[in-house]
Amino acid sequence: SFVAPRSPVMARRTGHVRGGTLAALCATVVLCRQLNFTAPKAPIPRASQLVRFAEGSPAPSRFDPPELQAPVMCERSSTGLAWQVLEKGQGSPPLLSDTVLVRYTGWRAGDGQLIDSSYLRQGDTKVKMTSVIPGWKEGLQMMSPGEKRRFWIPADLGFVTDGMDEEEAPGPPGDLVYDVEFVGVTEPEADPIFVYVGVAAAFLFTLTSIYALVAEEPERPEYDTQAPFSFFERPDK
């Protein structure tokens, strides 16, 4: 029986589809690696989300409260923020749109109680400049990478607790004291929503390419000279 030879056009089209499938699979792998698509990690507390520690736990000397009232000779701004440079840094300060790495320890100015510290988590904390308390926002924009400062933050530059219970509030009310080290500017974390959307789009593209490879449209025999039906030609022509 006569078998129509395979059309070189279809052969090229099949080759392109297979090449497209391989490219889609590679794109999916690269996208997952670039977006660090791994098992969800526990969220890192922000500076404005304080961690309550168990009462009576021993505190190293690093966590002992410093001078709780701003010294007379320290620097102050018109907002009431006071600070003292503990160690100078070098470089440009962060912008309000940046995401930064910091190390810090905070106390209540009223009683010296430890309220939070990144050193208890043994790692740098990544925060967005727009998500921290006003006292941090003002202070960090004056710091260079590697610089350490002690901030005396008045209540109106601290945590907003109006109408909130103590357990629901993002932090304690009143004046605060913070030792802050500005490590540097870093890249913001990828939004999980965009990660999932990107991976899903790559996966759907891969499935579409595989389907196009498997479900090839039938070839017309080369000896079939009948013209295809057209709405623009009369049937008797």
mmCIF file of C-alpha atoms in Angstrom:
data_model
loop_
_atom_site.group_PDB
_atom_site.id
_atom_site.type_symbol
_atom_site.label_atom_id
_atom_site.label_comp_id
_atom_site.label_asym_id
_atom_site.label_seq_id
_atom_site.Cartn_x
_atom_site.Cartn_y
_atom_site.Cartn_z
ATOM 1 C CA SER A 1 0.000 0.000 0.000
ATOM 2 C CA PHE A 2 1.140 3.530 -0.786
ATOM 3 C CA VAL A 3 2.155 5.616 2.216
ATOM 4 C CA ALA A 4 2.442 9.303 1.699
ATOM 5 C CA PRO A 5 5.913 10.552 2.597
ATOM 6 C CA ARG A 6 6.137 12.697 5.698
ATOM 7 C CA SER A 7 5.925 16.362 4.866
ATOM 8 C CA PRO A 8 9.174 18.233 5.613
ATOM 9 C CA VAL A 9 7.036 21.124 6.912
ATOM 10 C CA MET A 10 5.446 18.853 9.517
ATOM 11 C CA ALA A 11 8.849 17.423 10.391
ATOM 12 C CA ARG A 12 10.175 20.902 11.019
ATOM 13 C CA ARG A 13 7.042 21.815 13.023
ATOM 14 C CA THR A 14 7.428 18.727 15.219
ATOM 15 C CA GLY A 15 11.077 19.569 15.794
ATOM 16 C CA HIS A 16 10.142 23.082 16.850
ATOM 17 C CA VAL A 17 7.481 21.762 19.260
ATOM 18 C CA ARG A 18 9.938 19.331 20.846
ATOM 19 C CA GLY A 19 12.494 22.109 21.130
ATOM 20 C CA GLY A 20 9.860 24.346 22.683
ATOM 21 C CA THR A 21 8.955 21.655 25.232
ATOM 22 C CA LEU A 22 12.589 21.247 26.263
ATOM 23 C CA ALA A 23 12.969 25.021 26.536
ATOM 24 C CA ALA A 24 9.822 25.226 28.680
ATOM 25 C CA LEU A 25 11.119 22.542 31.063
ATOM 26 C CA CYS A 26 14.440 24.363 31.361
ATOM 27 C CA ALA A 27 12.640 27.655 31.966
ATOM 28 C CA THR A 28 10.597 26.073 34.758
ATOM 29 C CA VAL A 29 13.746 24.777 36.511
ATOM 30 C CA VAL A 30 15.560 28.118 36.145
ATOM 31 C CA LEU A 31 12.533 30.045 37.435
ATOM 32 C CA CYS A 32 12.225 27.826 40.496
ATOM 33 C CA ARG A 33 15.936 28.275 41.297
ATOM 34 C CA GLN A 34 15.915 32.041 40.798
ATOM 35 C CA LEU A 35 12.857 32.464 43.009
ATOM 36 C CA ASN A 36 14.248 30.051 45.629
ATOM 37 C CA PHE A 37 11.080 27.987 45.435
ATOM 38 C CA THR A 38 11.524 25.733 48.437
ATOM 39 C CA ALA A 39 9.420 24.634 51.358
ATOM 40 C CA PRO A 40 7.871 27.631 53.145
ATOM 41 C CA LYS A 41 10.016 28.957 55.958
ATOM 42 C CA ALA A 42 8.914 30.351 59.263
ATOM 43 C CA PRO A 43 8.502 34.131 58.914
ATOM 44 C CA ILE A 44 11.195 36.292 60.459
ATOM 45 C CA PRO A 45 9.687 38.724 62.973
ATOM 46 C CA ARG A 46 9.905 42.342 61.915
ATOM 47 C CA ALA A 47 11.250 45.052 64.182
ATOM 48 C CA SER A 48 7.698 46.144 64.884
ATOM 49 C CA GLN A 49 6.583 42.618 65.853
ATOM 50 C CA LEU A 50 8.071 42.071 69.245
ATOM 51 C CA VAL A 51 8.822 38.670 70.678
ATOM 52 C CA ARG A 52 7.752 38.096 74.259
ATOM 53 C CA PHE A 53 10.324 36.028 76.133
ATOM 54 C CA ALA A 54 9.678 33.828 79.120
ATOM 55 C CA GLU A 55 9.982 35.601 82.443
ATOM 56 C CA GLY A 56 12.868 34.577 84.594
ATOM 57 C CA SER A 57 15.073 33.436 81.690
ATOM 58 C CA PRO A 58 18.728 34.324 82.237
ATOM 59 C CA ALA A 59 19.896 37.317 80.191
ATOM 60 C CA PRO A 60 23.527 37.706 79.124
ATOM 61 C CA SER A 61 25.264 41.006 79.771
ATOM 62 C CA ARG A 62 24.525 42.041 76.178
ATOM 63 C CA PHE A 63 20.862 42.278 77.140
ATOM 64 C CA ASP A 64 21.322 44.310 80.299
ATOM 65 C CA PRO A 65 19.562 47.685 79.954
ATOM 66 C CA PRO A 66 21.726 50.701 79.124
ATOM 67 C CA GLU A 67 21.149 54.229 80.362
ATOM 68 C CA LEU A 68 17.368 54.563 80.057
ATOM 69 C CA GLN A 69 17.266 58.362 79.874
ATOM 70 C CA ALA A 70 18.932 60.236 77.031
ATOM 71 C CA PRO A 71 22.110 61.999 78.199
ATOM 72 C CA VAL A 72 22.150 65.763 78.059
ATOM 73 C CA MET A 73 25.033 65.828 75.575
ATOM 74 C CA CYS A 74 23.505 63.383 73.070
ATOM 75 C CA GLU A 75 22.205 64.505 69.687
ATOM 76 C CA ARG A 76 18.512 65.196 69.193
ATOM 77 C CA SER A 77 16.159 65.926 66.320
ATOM 78 C CA SER A 78 13.145 68.219 66.190
ATOM 79 C CA THR A 79 10.831 65.174 66.523
ATOM 80 C CA GLY A 80 12.234 64.286 69.942
ATOM 81 C CA LEU A 81 14.407 61.375 68.784
ATOM 82 C CA ALA A 82 17.735 61.252 70.632
ATOM 83 C CA TRP A 83 20.770 59.168 69.715
ATOM 84 C CA GLN A 84 24.371 58.413 70.441
ATOM 85 C CA VAL A 85 26.829 56.950 67.916
ATOM 86 C CA LEU A 86 28.446 53.839 69.397
ATOM 87 C CA GLU A 87 30.452 52.823 66.340
ATOM 88 C CA LYS A 88 30.841 54.688 63.064
ATOM 89 C CA GLY A 89 30.133 53.129 59.694
ATOM 90 C CA GLN A 90 30.958 54.014 56.121
ATOM 91 C CA GLY A 91 28.799 54.405 53.048
ATOM 92 C CA SER A 92 25.435 55.768 52.021
ATOM 93 C CA PRO A 93 22.382 55.618 54.316
ATOM 94 C CA PRO A 94 19.350 53.605 53.218
ATOM 95 C CA LEU A 95 16.403 55.072 51.349
ATOM 96 C CA LEU A 96 12.837 54.894 52.575
ATOM 97 C CA SER A 97 12.086 52.375 49.792
ATOM 98 C CA ASP A 98 14.926 50.003 50.777
ATOM 99 C CA THR A 99 14.920 46.706 52.617
ATOM 100 C CA VAL A 100 17.709 46.527 55.200
ATOM 101 C CA LEU A 101 19.523 44.077 57.445
ATOM 102 C CA VAL A 102 19.831 45.098 61.092
ATOM 103 C CA ARG A 103 20.906 43.773 64.480
ATOM 104 C CA TYR A 104 19.230 45.298 67.499
ATOM 105 C CA THR A 105 18.167 45.059 71.114
ATOM 106 C CA GLY A 106 15.311 47.015 72.678
ATOM 107 C CA TRP A 107 14.181 47.877 76.187
ATOM 108 C CA ARG A 108 11.356 49.770 77.835
ATOM 109 C CA ALA A 109 12.626 53.118 78.995
ATOM 110 C CA GLY A 110 10.360 53.036 82.028
ATOM 111 C CA ASP A 111 11.663 49.898 83.746
ATOM 112 C CA GLY A 112 14.497 48.580 81.558
ATOM 113 C CA GLN A 113 12.618 45.411 80.602
ATOM 114 C CA LEU A 114 13.988 43.629 77.549
ATOM 115 C CA ILE A 115 11.344 43.604 74.832
ATOM 116 C CA ASP A 116 13.140 42.184 71.787
ATOM 117 C CA SER A 117 16.558 41.350 70.370
ATOM 118 C CA SER A 118 17.797 39.930 67.093
ATOM 119 C CA TYR A 119 20.768 38.429 68.964
ATOM 120 C CA LEU A 120 18.446 35.948 70.666
ATOM 121 C CA ARG A 121 17.656 34.603 67.175
ATOM 122 C CA GLN A 122 21.377 34.547 66.329
ATOM 123 C CA GLY A 123 21.009 36.232 62.976
ATOM 124 C CA ASP A 124 20.399 39.464 61.132
ATOM 125 C CA THR A 125 16.828 40.672 60.771
ATOM 126 C CA LYS A 126 15.505 41.821 57.393
ATOM 127 C CA VAL A 127 13.013 44.687 57.562
ATOM 128 C CA LYS A 128 11.420 47.093 55.117
ATOM 129 C CA MET A 129 12.029 50.738 55.902
ATOM 130 C CA THR A 130 8.326 51.413 55.453
ATOM 131 C CA SER A 131 7.300 48.776 58.020
ATOM 132 C CA VAL A 132 9.223 49.933 61.103
ATOM 133 C CA ILE A 133 8.195 52.358 63.825
ATOM 134 C CA PRO A 134 8.706 56.105 63.114
ATOM 135 C CA GLY A 135 11.701 56.309 65.452
ATOM 136 C CA TRP A 136 13.482 53.563 63.520
ATOM 137 C CA LYS A 137 12.471 55.046 60.186
ATOM 138 C CA GLU A 138 14.015 58.401 61.093
ATOM 139 C CA GLY A 139 17.098 56.945 62.743
ATOM 140 C CA LEU A 140 18.040 54.398 60.085
ATOM 141 C CA GLN A 141 18.015 57.055 57.368
ATOM 142 C CA MET A 142 20.917 58.757 59.180
ATOM 143 C CA MET A 143 23.081 55.621 59.498
ATOM 144 C CA SER A 144 25.829 54.222 57.271
ATOM 145 C CA PRO A 145 26.478 50.482 56.760
ATOM 146 C CA GLY A 146 28.300 49.032 59.759
ATOM 147 C CA GLU A 147 27.240 51.871 62.066
ATOM 148 C CA LYS A 148 25.883 51.263 65.564
ATOM 149 C CA ARG A 149 23.683 53.747 67.408
ATOM 150 C CA ARG A 150 21.687 53.918 70.600
ATOM 151 C CA PHE A 151 18.295 55.538 70.162
ATOM 152 C CA TRP A 152 16.036 56.999 72.838
ATOM 153 C CA ILE A 153 12.629 56.936 71.178
ATOM 154 C CA PRO A 154 9.713 58.931 72.617
ATOM 155 C CA ALA A 155 6.290 57.319 72.819
ATOM 156 C CA ASP A 156 4.870 59.208 69.830
ATOM 157 C CA LEU A 157 7.638 57.754 67.629
ATOM 158 C CA GLY A 158 7.132 54.233 68.985
ATOM 159 C CA PHE A 159 4.380 51.684 68.643
ATOM 160 C CA VAL A 160 0.817 52.742 67.924
ATOM 161 C CA THR A 161 -1.358 51.027 70.532
ATOM 162 C CA ASP A 162 -4.497 53.186 70.557
ATOM 163 C CA GLY A 163 -7.527 51.084 71.460
ATOM 164 C CA MET A 164 -5.558 47.806 71.427
ATOM 165 C CA ASP A 165 -5.155 45.214 74.124
ATOM 166 C CA GLU A 166 -1.621 44.577 75.318
ATOM 167 C CA GLU A 167 -1.543 41.170 73.602
ATOM 168 C CA GLU A 168 -2.799 42.587 70.292
ATOM 169 C CA ALA A 169 -0.520 45.607 70.201
ATOM 170 C CA PRO A 170 2.572 45.359 67.941
ATOM 171 C CA GLY A 171 4.750 46.494 70.833
ATOM 172 C CA PRO A 172 4.732 48.086 74.283
ATOM 173 C CA PRO A 173 3.545 51.676 74.665
ATOM 174 C CA GLY A 174 5.717 54.399 76.101
ATOM 175 C CA ASP A 175 9.311 55.477 75.587
ATOM 176 C CA LEU A 176 11.803 52.966 74.193
ATOM 177 C CA VAL A 177 15.571 52.483 74.062
ATOM 178 C CA TYR A 178 17.156 50.620 71.154
ATOM 179 C CA ASP A 179 20.713 49.650 70.270
ATOM 180 C CA VAL A 180 20.699 49.288 66.476
ATOM 181 C CA GLU A 181 23.399 48.159 64.055
ATOM 182 C CA PHE A 182 22.723 48.883 60.388
ATOM 183 C CA VAL A 183 24.328 45.972 58.513
ATOM 184 C CA GLY A 184 23.409 47.073 55.003
ATOM 185 C CA VAL A 185 20.803 47.212 52.261
ATOM 186 C CA THR A 186 19.583 43.897 50.896
ATOM 187 C CA GLU A 187 17.176 42.606 48.270
ATOM 188 C CA PRO A 188 13.530 42.255 49.356
ATOM 189 C CA GLU A 189 12.112 38.767 49.617
ATOM 190 C CA ALA A 190 10.019 37.545 46.708
ATOM 191 C CA ASP A 191 6.299 37.755 47.340
ATOM 192 C CA PRO A 192 5.012 34.147 47.666
ATOM 193 C CA ILE A 193 2.025 35.021 45.485
ATOM 194 C CA PHE A 194 4.260 35.970 42.567
ATOM 195 C CA VAL A 195 6.405 32.888 43.145
ATOM 196 C CA TYR A 196 3.391 30.587 42.872
ATOM 197 C CA VAL A 197 1.983 32.445 39.865
ATOM 198 C CA GLY A 198 5.312 32.261 38.039
ATOM 199 C CA VAL A 199 5.766 28.554 38.680
ATOM 200 C CA ALA A 200 2.153 27.836 37.714
ATOM 201 C CA ALA A 201 2.545 29.761 34.440
ATOM 202 C CA ALA A 202 5.714 27.850 33.570
ATOM 203 C CA PHE A 203 4.000 24.547 34.403
ATOM 204 C CA LEU A 204 0.991 25.340 32.209
ATOM 205 C CA PHE A 205 3.267 26.339 29.350
ATOM 206 C CA THR A 206 5.081 23.024 29.680
ATOM 207 C CA LEU A 207 1.806 21.078 29.614
ATOM 208 C CA THR A 208 0.655 23.007 26.549
ATOM 209 C CA SER A 209 3.882 22.227 24.724
ATOM 210 C CA ILE A 210 3.652 18.522 25.589
ATOM 211 C CA TYR A 211 0.030 18.384 24.398
ATOM 212 C CA ALA A 212 0.992 20.064 21.128
ATOM 213 C CA LEU A 213 3.708 17.434 20.647
ATOM 214 C CA VAL A 214 1.394 14.488 21.305
ATOM 215 C CA ALA A 215 -1.738 15.744 19.547
ATOM 216 C CA GLU A 216 -0.316 16.438 16.088
ATOM 217 C CA GLU A 217 -2.829 17.478 13.496
ATOM 218 C CA PRO A 218 -3.189 14.882 10.697
ATOM 219 C CA GLU A 219 -1.197 15.435 7.538
ATOM 220 C CA ARG A 220 -2.900 15.892 4.185
ATOM 221 C CA PRO A 221 -1.734 13.353 1.644
ATOM 222 C CA GLU A 222 0.482 14.929 -0.974
ATOM 223 C CA TYR A 223 -1.648 13.419 -3.750
ATOM 224 C CA ASP A 224 -4.789 15.151 -2.388
ATOM 225 C CA THR A 225 -5.296 18.002 -4.851
ATOM 226 C CA GLN A 226 -8.756 19.030 -3.684
ATOM 227 C CA ALA A 227 -8.795 22.616 -2.491
ATOM 228 C CA PRO A 228 -10.066 23.172 1.027
ATOM 229 C CA PHE A 229 -13.566 24.581 1.504
ATOM 230 C CA SER A 230 -13.728 28.355 1.473
ATOM 231 C CA PHE A 231 -16.560 30.795 2.167
ATOM 232 C CA PHE A 232 -15.121 33.158 -0.395
ATOM 233 C CA GLU A 233 -15.495 30.867 -3.442
ATOM 234 C CA ARG A 234 -18.630 29.607 -5.149
ATOM 235 C CA PRO A 235 -19.147 25.828 -4.900
ATOM 236 C CA ASP A 236 -19.548 25.487 -8.698
ATOM 237 C CA LYS A 237 -16.200 27.080 -9.438
#
